[in-house]
Coordinates of C-alpha atoms in Angstrom, one line a residue:
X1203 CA -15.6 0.3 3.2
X1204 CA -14.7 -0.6 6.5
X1205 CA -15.9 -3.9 8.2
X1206 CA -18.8 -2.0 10.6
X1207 CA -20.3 -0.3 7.5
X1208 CA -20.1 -4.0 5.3
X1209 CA -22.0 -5.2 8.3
X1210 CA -24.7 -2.8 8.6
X1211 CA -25.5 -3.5 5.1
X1212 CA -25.3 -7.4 5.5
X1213 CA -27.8 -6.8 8.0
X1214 CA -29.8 -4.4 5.7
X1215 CA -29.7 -6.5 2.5
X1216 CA -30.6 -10.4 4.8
X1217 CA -33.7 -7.9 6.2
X1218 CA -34.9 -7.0 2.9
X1219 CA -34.4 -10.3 1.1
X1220 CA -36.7 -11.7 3.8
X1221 CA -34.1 -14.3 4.8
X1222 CA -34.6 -14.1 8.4
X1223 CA -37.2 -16.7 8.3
X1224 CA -39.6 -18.0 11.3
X1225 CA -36.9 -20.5 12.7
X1226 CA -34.6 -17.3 12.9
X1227 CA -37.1 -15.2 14.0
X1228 CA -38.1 -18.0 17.0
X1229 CA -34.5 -17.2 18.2
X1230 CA -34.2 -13.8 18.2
X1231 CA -32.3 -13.4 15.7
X1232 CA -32.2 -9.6 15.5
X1233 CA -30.9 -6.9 13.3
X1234 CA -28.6 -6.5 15.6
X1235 CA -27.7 -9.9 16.3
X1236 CA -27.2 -10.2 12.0
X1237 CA -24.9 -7.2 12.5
X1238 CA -22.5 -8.5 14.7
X1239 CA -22.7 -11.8 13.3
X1240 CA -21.7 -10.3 9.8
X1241 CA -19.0 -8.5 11.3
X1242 CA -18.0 -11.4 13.0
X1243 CA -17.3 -13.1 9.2
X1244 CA -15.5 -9.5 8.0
X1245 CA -12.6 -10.0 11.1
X1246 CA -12.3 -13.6 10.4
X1247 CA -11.0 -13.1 7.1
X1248 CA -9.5 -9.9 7.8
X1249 CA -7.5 -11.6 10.2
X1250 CA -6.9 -15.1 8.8
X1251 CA -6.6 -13.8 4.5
X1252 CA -5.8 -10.8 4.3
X1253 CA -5.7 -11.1 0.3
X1254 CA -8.8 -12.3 0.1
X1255 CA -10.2 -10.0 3.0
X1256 CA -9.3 -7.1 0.3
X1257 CA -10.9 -8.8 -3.1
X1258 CA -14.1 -9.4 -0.6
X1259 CA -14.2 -5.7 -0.1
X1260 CA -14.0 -5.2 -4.4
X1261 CA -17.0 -6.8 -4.6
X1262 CA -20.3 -5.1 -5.4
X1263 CA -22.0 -3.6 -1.6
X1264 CA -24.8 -5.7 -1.7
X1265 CA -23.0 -8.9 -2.3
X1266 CA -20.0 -8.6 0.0
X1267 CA -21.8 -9.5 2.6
X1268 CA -22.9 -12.9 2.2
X1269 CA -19.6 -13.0 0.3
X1270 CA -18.0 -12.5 3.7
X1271 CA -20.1 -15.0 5.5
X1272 CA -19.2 -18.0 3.2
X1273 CA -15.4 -16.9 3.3
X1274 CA -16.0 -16.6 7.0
X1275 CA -17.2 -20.3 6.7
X1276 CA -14.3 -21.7 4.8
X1277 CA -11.6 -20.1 6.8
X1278 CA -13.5 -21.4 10.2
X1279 CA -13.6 -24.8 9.0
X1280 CA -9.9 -24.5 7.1
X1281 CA -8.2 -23.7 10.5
X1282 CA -9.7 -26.6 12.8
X1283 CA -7.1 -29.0 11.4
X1284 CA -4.1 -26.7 12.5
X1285 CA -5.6 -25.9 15.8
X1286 CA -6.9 -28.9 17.8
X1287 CA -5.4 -30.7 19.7
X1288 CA -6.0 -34.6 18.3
X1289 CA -7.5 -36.4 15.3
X1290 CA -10.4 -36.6 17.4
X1291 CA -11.4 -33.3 18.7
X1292 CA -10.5 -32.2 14.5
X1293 CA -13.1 -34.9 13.5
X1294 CA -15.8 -33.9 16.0
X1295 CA -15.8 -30.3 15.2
X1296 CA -15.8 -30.7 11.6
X1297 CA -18.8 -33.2 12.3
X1298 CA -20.3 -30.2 14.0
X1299 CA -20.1 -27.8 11.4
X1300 CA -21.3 -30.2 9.1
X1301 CA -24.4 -30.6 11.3
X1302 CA -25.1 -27.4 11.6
X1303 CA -24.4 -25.9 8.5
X1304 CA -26.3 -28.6 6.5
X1305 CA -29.3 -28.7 8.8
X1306 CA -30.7 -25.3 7.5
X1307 CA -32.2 -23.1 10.3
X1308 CA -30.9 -25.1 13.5
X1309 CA -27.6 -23.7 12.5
X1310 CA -29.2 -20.3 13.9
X1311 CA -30.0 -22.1 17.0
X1312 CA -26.5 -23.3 17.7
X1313 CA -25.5 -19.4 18.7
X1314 CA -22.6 -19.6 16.4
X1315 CA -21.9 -16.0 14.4
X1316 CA -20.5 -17.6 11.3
X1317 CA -23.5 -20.2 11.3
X1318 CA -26.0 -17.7 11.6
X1319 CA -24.6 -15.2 9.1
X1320 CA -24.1 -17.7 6.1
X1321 CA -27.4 -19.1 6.9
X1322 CA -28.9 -15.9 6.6
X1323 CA -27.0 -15.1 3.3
X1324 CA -28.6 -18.4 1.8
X1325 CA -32.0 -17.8 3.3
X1326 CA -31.9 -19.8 6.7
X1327 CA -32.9 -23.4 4.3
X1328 CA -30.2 -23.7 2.3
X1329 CA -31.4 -25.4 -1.2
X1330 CA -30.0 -28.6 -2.2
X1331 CA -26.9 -26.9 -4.1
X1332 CA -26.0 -25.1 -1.1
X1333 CA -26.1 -28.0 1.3
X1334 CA -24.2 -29.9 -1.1
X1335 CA -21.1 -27.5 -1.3
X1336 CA -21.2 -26.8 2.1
X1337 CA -21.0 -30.7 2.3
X1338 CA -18.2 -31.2 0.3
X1339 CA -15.9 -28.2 1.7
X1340 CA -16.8 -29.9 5.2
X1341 CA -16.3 -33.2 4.2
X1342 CA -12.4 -32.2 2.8
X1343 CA -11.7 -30.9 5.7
X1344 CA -12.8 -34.1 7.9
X1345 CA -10.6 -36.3 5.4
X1346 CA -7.7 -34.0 5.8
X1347 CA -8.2 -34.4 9.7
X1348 CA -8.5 -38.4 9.6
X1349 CA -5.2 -38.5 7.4
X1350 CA -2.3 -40.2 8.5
X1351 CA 0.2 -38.6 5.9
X1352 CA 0.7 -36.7 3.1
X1353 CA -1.7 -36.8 -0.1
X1354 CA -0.2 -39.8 -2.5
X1355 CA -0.7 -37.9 -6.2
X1356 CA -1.0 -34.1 -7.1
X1357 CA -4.3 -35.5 -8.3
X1358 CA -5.5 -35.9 -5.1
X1359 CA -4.6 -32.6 -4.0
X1360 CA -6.5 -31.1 -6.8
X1361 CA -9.5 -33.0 -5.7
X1362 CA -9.0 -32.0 -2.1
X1363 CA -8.8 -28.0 -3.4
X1364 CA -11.6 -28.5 -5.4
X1365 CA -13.8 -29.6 -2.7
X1366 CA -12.7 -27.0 0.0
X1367 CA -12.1 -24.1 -2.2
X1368 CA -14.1 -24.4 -5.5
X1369 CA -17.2 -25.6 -3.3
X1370 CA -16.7 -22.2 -1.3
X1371 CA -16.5 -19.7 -4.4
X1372 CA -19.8 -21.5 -5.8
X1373 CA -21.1 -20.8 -2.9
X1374 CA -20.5 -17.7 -2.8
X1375 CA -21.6 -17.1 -6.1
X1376 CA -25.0 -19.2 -5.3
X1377 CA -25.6 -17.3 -2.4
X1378 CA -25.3 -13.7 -4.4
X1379 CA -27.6 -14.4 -6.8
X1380 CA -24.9 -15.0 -9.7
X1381 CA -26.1 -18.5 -11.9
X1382 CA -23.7 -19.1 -14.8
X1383 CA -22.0 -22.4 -15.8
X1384 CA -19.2 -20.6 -17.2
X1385 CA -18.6 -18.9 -14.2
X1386 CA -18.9 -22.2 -12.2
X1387 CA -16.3 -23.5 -14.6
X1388 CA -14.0 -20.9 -14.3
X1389 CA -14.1 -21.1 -10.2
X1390 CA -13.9 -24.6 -10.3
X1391 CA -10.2 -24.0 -11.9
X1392 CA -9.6 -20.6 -9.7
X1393 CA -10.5 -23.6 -6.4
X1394 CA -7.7 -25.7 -7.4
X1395 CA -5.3 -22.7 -8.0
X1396 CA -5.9 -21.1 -4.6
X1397 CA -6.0 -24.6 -2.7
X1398 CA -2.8 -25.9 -4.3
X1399 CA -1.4 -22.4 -3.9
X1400 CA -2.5 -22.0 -0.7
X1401 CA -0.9 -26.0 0.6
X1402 CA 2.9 -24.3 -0.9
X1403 CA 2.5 -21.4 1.2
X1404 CA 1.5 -23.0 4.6
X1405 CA 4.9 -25.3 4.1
X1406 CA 6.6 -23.7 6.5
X1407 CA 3.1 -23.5 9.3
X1408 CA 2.0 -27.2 8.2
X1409 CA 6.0 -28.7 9.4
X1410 CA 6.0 -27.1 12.1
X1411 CA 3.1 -29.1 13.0
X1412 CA 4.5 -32.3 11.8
X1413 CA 1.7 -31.9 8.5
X1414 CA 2.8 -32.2 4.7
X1415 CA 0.8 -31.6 1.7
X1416 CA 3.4 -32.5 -1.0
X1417 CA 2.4 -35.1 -2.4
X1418 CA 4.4 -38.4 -1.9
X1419 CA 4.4 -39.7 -5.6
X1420 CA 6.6 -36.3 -5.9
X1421 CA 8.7 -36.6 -3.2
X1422 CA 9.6 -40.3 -3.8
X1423 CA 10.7 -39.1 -7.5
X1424 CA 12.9 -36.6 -6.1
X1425 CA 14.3 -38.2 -3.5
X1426 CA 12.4 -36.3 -0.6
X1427 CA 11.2 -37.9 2.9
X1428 CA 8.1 -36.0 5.0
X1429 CA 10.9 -35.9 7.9
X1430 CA 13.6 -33.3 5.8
X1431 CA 10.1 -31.4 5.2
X1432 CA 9.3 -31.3 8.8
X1433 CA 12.5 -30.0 9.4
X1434 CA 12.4 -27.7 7.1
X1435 CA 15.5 -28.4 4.8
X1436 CA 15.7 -26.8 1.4
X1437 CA 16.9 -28.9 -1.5
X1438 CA 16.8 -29.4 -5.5
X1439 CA 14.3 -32.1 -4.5
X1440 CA 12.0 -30.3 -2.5
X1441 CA 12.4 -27.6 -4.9
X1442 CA 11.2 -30.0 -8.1
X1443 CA 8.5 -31.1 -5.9
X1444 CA 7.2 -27.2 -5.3
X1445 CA 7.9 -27.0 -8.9
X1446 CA 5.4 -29.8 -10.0
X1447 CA 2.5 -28.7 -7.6
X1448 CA 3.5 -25.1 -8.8
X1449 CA 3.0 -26.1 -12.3
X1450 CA -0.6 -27.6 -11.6
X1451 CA -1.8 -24.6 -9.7
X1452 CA -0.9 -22.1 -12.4
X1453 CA -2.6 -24.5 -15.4
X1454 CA -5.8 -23.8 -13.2
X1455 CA -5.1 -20.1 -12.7
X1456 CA -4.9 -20.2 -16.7
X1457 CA -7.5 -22.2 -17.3
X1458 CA -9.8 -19.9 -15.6
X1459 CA -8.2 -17.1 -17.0
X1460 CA -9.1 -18.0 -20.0
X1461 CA -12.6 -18.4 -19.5
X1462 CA -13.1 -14.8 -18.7
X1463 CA -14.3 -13.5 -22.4
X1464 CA -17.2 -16.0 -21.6
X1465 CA -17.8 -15.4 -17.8
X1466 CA -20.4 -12.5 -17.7
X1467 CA -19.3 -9.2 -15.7
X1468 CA -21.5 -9.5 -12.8
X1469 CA -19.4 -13.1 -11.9
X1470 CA -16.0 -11.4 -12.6
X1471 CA -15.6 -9.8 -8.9
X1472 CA -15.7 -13.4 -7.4
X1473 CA -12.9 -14.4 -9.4
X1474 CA -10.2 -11.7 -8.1
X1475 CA -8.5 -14.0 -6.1
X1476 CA -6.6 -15.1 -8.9
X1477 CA -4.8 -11.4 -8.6
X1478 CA -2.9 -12.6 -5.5
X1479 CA -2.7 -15.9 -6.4
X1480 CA -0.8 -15.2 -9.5
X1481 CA 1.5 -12.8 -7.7
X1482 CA 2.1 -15.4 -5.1
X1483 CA 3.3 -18.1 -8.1
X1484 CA 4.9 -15.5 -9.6
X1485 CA 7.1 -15.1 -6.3
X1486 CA 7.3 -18.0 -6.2
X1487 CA 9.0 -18.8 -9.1
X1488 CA 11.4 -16.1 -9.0
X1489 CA 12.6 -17.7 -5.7
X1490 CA 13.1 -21.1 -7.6
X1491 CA 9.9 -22.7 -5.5
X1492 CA 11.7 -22.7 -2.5
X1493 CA 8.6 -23.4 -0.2
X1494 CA 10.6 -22.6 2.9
X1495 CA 11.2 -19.3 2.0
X1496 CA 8.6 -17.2 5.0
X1497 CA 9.1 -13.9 2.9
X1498 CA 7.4 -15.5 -0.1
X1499 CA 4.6 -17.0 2.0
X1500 CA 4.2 -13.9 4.0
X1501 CA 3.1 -12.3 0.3
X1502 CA 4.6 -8.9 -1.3
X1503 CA 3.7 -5.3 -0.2
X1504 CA -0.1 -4.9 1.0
X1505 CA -0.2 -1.6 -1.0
X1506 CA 1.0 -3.0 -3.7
X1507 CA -1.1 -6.1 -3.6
X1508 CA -4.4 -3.7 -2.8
X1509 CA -3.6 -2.0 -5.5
X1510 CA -2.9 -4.9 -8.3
X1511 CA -7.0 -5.9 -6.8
X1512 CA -8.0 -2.2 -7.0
X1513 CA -6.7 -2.6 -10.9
X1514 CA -8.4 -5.4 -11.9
X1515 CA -11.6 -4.7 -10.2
X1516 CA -11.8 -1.6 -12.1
X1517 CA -11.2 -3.5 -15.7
X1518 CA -13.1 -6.0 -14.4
X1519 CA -10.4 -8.5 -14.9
X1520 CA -9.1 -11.4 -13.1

């Protein structure tokens, strides 16, 4: 399905739920206005994760659209770091969103596509479950802004991923209806393996902006400083440290993986992320974790990456 059609059945499926509620309503908060706010969330991803754009798409028509919306969310919030221009104008936007998104139906009032498409997935009042994700994958964000350097222990990254990414695929699963504490286990492990994953593959983007997410307990082992990362220069040590974080990510991946006799079929869609994720490791690997290597963090082949999603959607597999 292509983006338009995804959003004229985000706007179909928030009409009929009944989750444009009276604050909504008291801000014209139209069909149409759901529409283009829901297609809004479908070019985000499309255009900041492509991978995960495409394992969106997999999931079942009526719940890709709020599906979109919180992805939306989490790549909005993910990029501010990257993209302002001081500590301080990171810190206030975050704030912001944290405002908004955790003040229920003003979050419609604030005009903002995203905001008004993931508060329409969850109903306009987000419950306490949802304000308390969306509070933690904010919150990660705003201590990753305030940072002064990298993260001290691959614990710490863990944590970090957990809160941005595992916060964001309960969420998601929250907000489509899908209750399981298997399910919330098993995206709990596929957070930390898409956030660690997703902190090797943005080596390359994060030096470039004087940031490093490898974590300094690692580096001081293998005799690595954050300025040879900045400037980019590939060695046995940088590679041990890729290893290390490498390691963790793909004990998560597993982990989750082998949850999946116990994680009912209707939960299994949310979890196809771990298709790209394991190809990226994989790739990773067979270019001995060498983080500075753009090919490997541009990803393989779309096709064949659609496809490898298109495969395991169909056995519902992750």
């Amino acid at each position: 399905p292509n983006p338009s059609s995804i959003a004229r059945v985000a706007a179909r499926v928030a009409s009929e739920r009944g989750r444009i509620s009276r604050a909504s309503a008291s801000t014209s908060a139209s069909t149409d206005d759901l529409r283009a706010a829901f297609r809004h969330c479908v070019e985000i991803v499309r255009a900041r994760d492509y991978e995960t754009y495409l394992c969106t798409l997999a999931l079942p028509r009526a719940s890709a659209p709020a599906a979109f919306a919180v992805r939306a969310l989490n790549a909005e919030t993910g990029s501010v770091v990257g993209n302002a221009e001081s500590v301080d104008a990171a810190v206030a936007r975050l704030m912001w969103w944290r405002e908004t998104m955790t003040a229920g139906s003003a979050g419609t009032r604030a005009g903002h596509p995203v905001a008004l498409a993931t508060l329409a997935a969850l109903g306009n009042e987000p419950n306490a479950r949802a304000r308390t994700w969306m509070r933690r994958m904010i919150e990660a964000r705003i201590a990753d802004a305030r940072s002064d350097g990298p993260p001290r222990t691959i614990a710490d990254l863990e944590r970090y991923a957990s809160d941005a990414h595992g916060s964001a695929l309960t969420l998601a699963l929250d907000a489509c209806g899908v209750r399981n504490a298997d399910a919330d286990h098993a995206v709990s492990h596929l957070g930390q393996a898409i956030g660690l994953s997703a902190l090797l593959r943005g080596t390359v983007a994060h030096a470039k902006q004087r940031r490093c997410y490898l974590p300094s307990d690692a580096c001081a082992r293998h005799g690595v400083s954050t300025e040879s990362v900045y400037r980019m220069e590939p060695s046995e040590g940088v590679r041990n440290v890729a290893h290390e974080v490498a390691s963790a990510a793909k004990g998560h991946l597993d982990s989750a993986r082998a949850m999946a006799s116990r994680v009912p079929d209707d939960a299994k869609p949310f979890l196809l992320q771990a298709v790209p994720v394991g190809r990226y490791l994989d790739a990773l690997e067979a270019r001995d974790f060498d983080v500075f290597d753009e090919a490997v963090a541009k990803g393989g082949a779309p096709l064949l990456t659609q496809g490898a999603i298109a495969w395991h959607a169909f056995k519902r597999a992750y």
